[in-house]
Amino acid sequence: MRIEWNITKRRGNIRPILHYTVTLEEHERELALPFIRIASTIPEPPDSWQEFCYPGQHERSKNPMSGKTYDLEIPSHKGRLWKQSLRLPWREENNYPEIEQSFKKLRDAFEAELKAAYDSLPMNESNALETSFESRRFIAPGVLAERFLALAKNAKAS
């Protein structure tokens, strides 16, 4: 599994956008890992649909944040590539240390699922059963009698 991300922001009052991609390797997909979602510490700005934030509004005001955070996700084994984009709060210093911390938390959750799936060992078991001794002993007289009668019939016919 590989998580790649970048943050893009245009000059001005434009909010930055976090783009991330999760790519599963073939051996990870073969383990049939489930969809993984974690609660991150990446803040979702108020009115996150809005691409801008003016001075004095939302995260640039005295009451800066909504208190909501984004969920981060890794696709199930059915998807090889996962692309997401999240709008980040405007920050004067353009510093977002919680992003790497959150992706490490996502990686840890993935690795726990990976280990659990890998610990489920493969198997290929074959076996066979035959008629029990008790059943053979029960039906043997009848089977032998039929065979003797068939032999006698064949001997008489020859």
Short mmCIF file of N, CA, C and O in Angstrom, two decimals, residues 1 5 17 21 26 30 35 37 42 63 73 75 82 84-85 89 97 117 122 132 134 143 145 154:
data_model
loop_
_atom_site.label_atom_id
_atom_site.label_comp_id
_atom_site.label_asym_id
_atom_site.label_seq_id
_atom_site.Cartn_x
_atom_site.Cartn_y
_atom_site.Cartn_z
N MET A 1 0.85 -1.17 0.00
CA MET A 1 0.00 0.00 0.00
C MET A 1 0.90 1.22 0.00
O MET A 1 1.92 1.26 0.66
N TRP A 5 0.30 12.14 -1.09
CA TRP A 5 -0.54 13.31 -0.96
C TRP A 5 0.22 14.56 -1.33
O TRP A 5 1.45 14.59 -1.32
N ILE A 17 -6.23 22.68 -0.95
CA ILE A 17 -6.88 21.39 -1.17
C ILE A 17 -5.84 20.29 -0.97
O ILE A 17 -4.74 20.34 -1.54
N THR A 21 -3.88 9.89 -2.69
CA THR A 21 -4.10 8.68 -3.47
C THR A 21 -3.59 7.50 -2.67
O THR A 21 -2.49 7.56 -2.11
N GLU A 26 -0.71 -5.76 -5.42
CA GLU A 26 -1.45 -6.97 -5.79
C GLU A 26 -1.51 -7.98 -4.64
O GLU A 26 -2.55 -8.57 -4.39
N GLU A 30 -4.92 -9.54 -2.89
CA GLU A 30 -5.19 -10.98 -2.85
C GLU A 30 -5.61 -11.45 -1.46
O GLU A 30 -6.20 -12.52 -1.32
N PHE A 35 -12.57 -2.49 3.39
CA PHE A 35 -12.53 -1.03 3.33
C PHE A 35 -12.15 -0.51 4.71
O PHE A 35 -12.66 -0.99 5.72
N ARG A 37 -11.67 2.90 7.19
CA ARG A 37 -11.96 4.33 7.39
C ARG A 37 -11.56 4.69 8.82
O ARG A 37 -11.90 3.98 9.76
N ILE A 42 -7.52 15.99 10.85
CA ILE A 42 -7.50 17.06 9.84
C ILE A 42 -8.82 17.82 9.95
O ILE A 42 -9.89 17.26 9.71
N ASN A 63 -14.02 32.83 16.13
CA ASN A 63 -14.58 31.50 16.33
C ASN A 63 -14.17 30.66 15.11
O ASN A 63 -14.95 30.45 14.20
N GLU A 73 -9.66 7.26 4.16
CA GLU A 73 -10.12 5.93 3.75
C GLU A 73 -9.10 5.22 2.87
O GLU A 73 -8.33 5.86 2.15
N PRO A 75 -9.35 1.87 0.15
CA PRO A 75 -10.38 1.03 -0.49
C PRO A 75 -10.26 -0.44 -0.07
O PRO A 75 -9.23 -0.86 0.45
N TRP A 82 -7.33 4.66 -5.13
CA TRP A 82 -8.33 5.47 -4.43
C TRP A 82 -7.84 6.91 -4.43
O TRP A 82 -6.78 7.20 -3.88
N GLN A 84 -8.79 10.95 -3.48
CA GLN A 84 -9.69 11.82 -2.72
C GLN A 84 -9.12 13.24 -2.71
O GLN A 84 -7.91 13.44 -2.79
N SER A 85 -10.01 14.20 -2.55
CA SER A 85 -9.62 15.60 -2.40
C SER A 85 -10.41 16.19 -1.24
O SER A 85 -11.63 16.01 -1.17
N PRO A 89 -8.70 24.13 5.90
CA PRO A 89 -8.92 25.50 6.37
C PRO A 89 -7.77 26.41 5.93
O PRO A 89 -6.62 25.98 5.82
N PRO A 97 0.52 20.13 10.07
CA PRO A 97 1.22 18.94 10.58
C PRO A 97 0.30 17.75 10.86
O PRO A 97 0.74 16.60 10.85
N ALA A 117 -5.24 -10.44 8.30
CA ALA A 117 -5.55 -11.23 7.10
C ALA A 117 -4.40 -12.19 6.79
O ALA A 117 -4.63 -13.34 6.43
N PRO A 122 -3.35 -20.29 4.76
CA PRO A 122 -4.01 -21.04 3.69
C PRO A 122 -4.14 -22.51 4.08
O PRO A 122 -3.47 -22.98 4.99
N SER A 132 -17.69 -48.41 6.93
CA SER A 132 -17.16 -48.86 8.23
C SER A 132 -17.16 -50.38 8.32
O SER A 132 -17.89 -51.09 7.61
N GLU A 134 -18.29 -52.17 10.72
CA GLU A 134 -19.59 -52.66 11.19
C GLU A 134 -20.56 -52.82 10.03
O GLU A 134 -21.30 -53.81 9.95
N VAL A 143 -23.89 -59.96 0.37
CA VAL A 143 -23.07 -59.71 -0.82
C VAL A 143 -22.39 -61.00 -1.27
O VAL A 143 -22.38 -61.34 -2.45
N ALA A 145 -23.34 -64.06 -0.67
CA ALA A 145 -24.36 -64.99 -1.17
C ALA A 145 -24.70 -64.65 -2.61
O ALA A 145 -24.81 -65.54 -3.47
N ASN A 154 -23.19 -68.82 -13.57
CA ASN A 154 -22.24 -68.76 -14.68
C ASN A 154 -21.61 -70.13 -14.95
O ASN A 154 -21.39 -70.53 -16.10
#
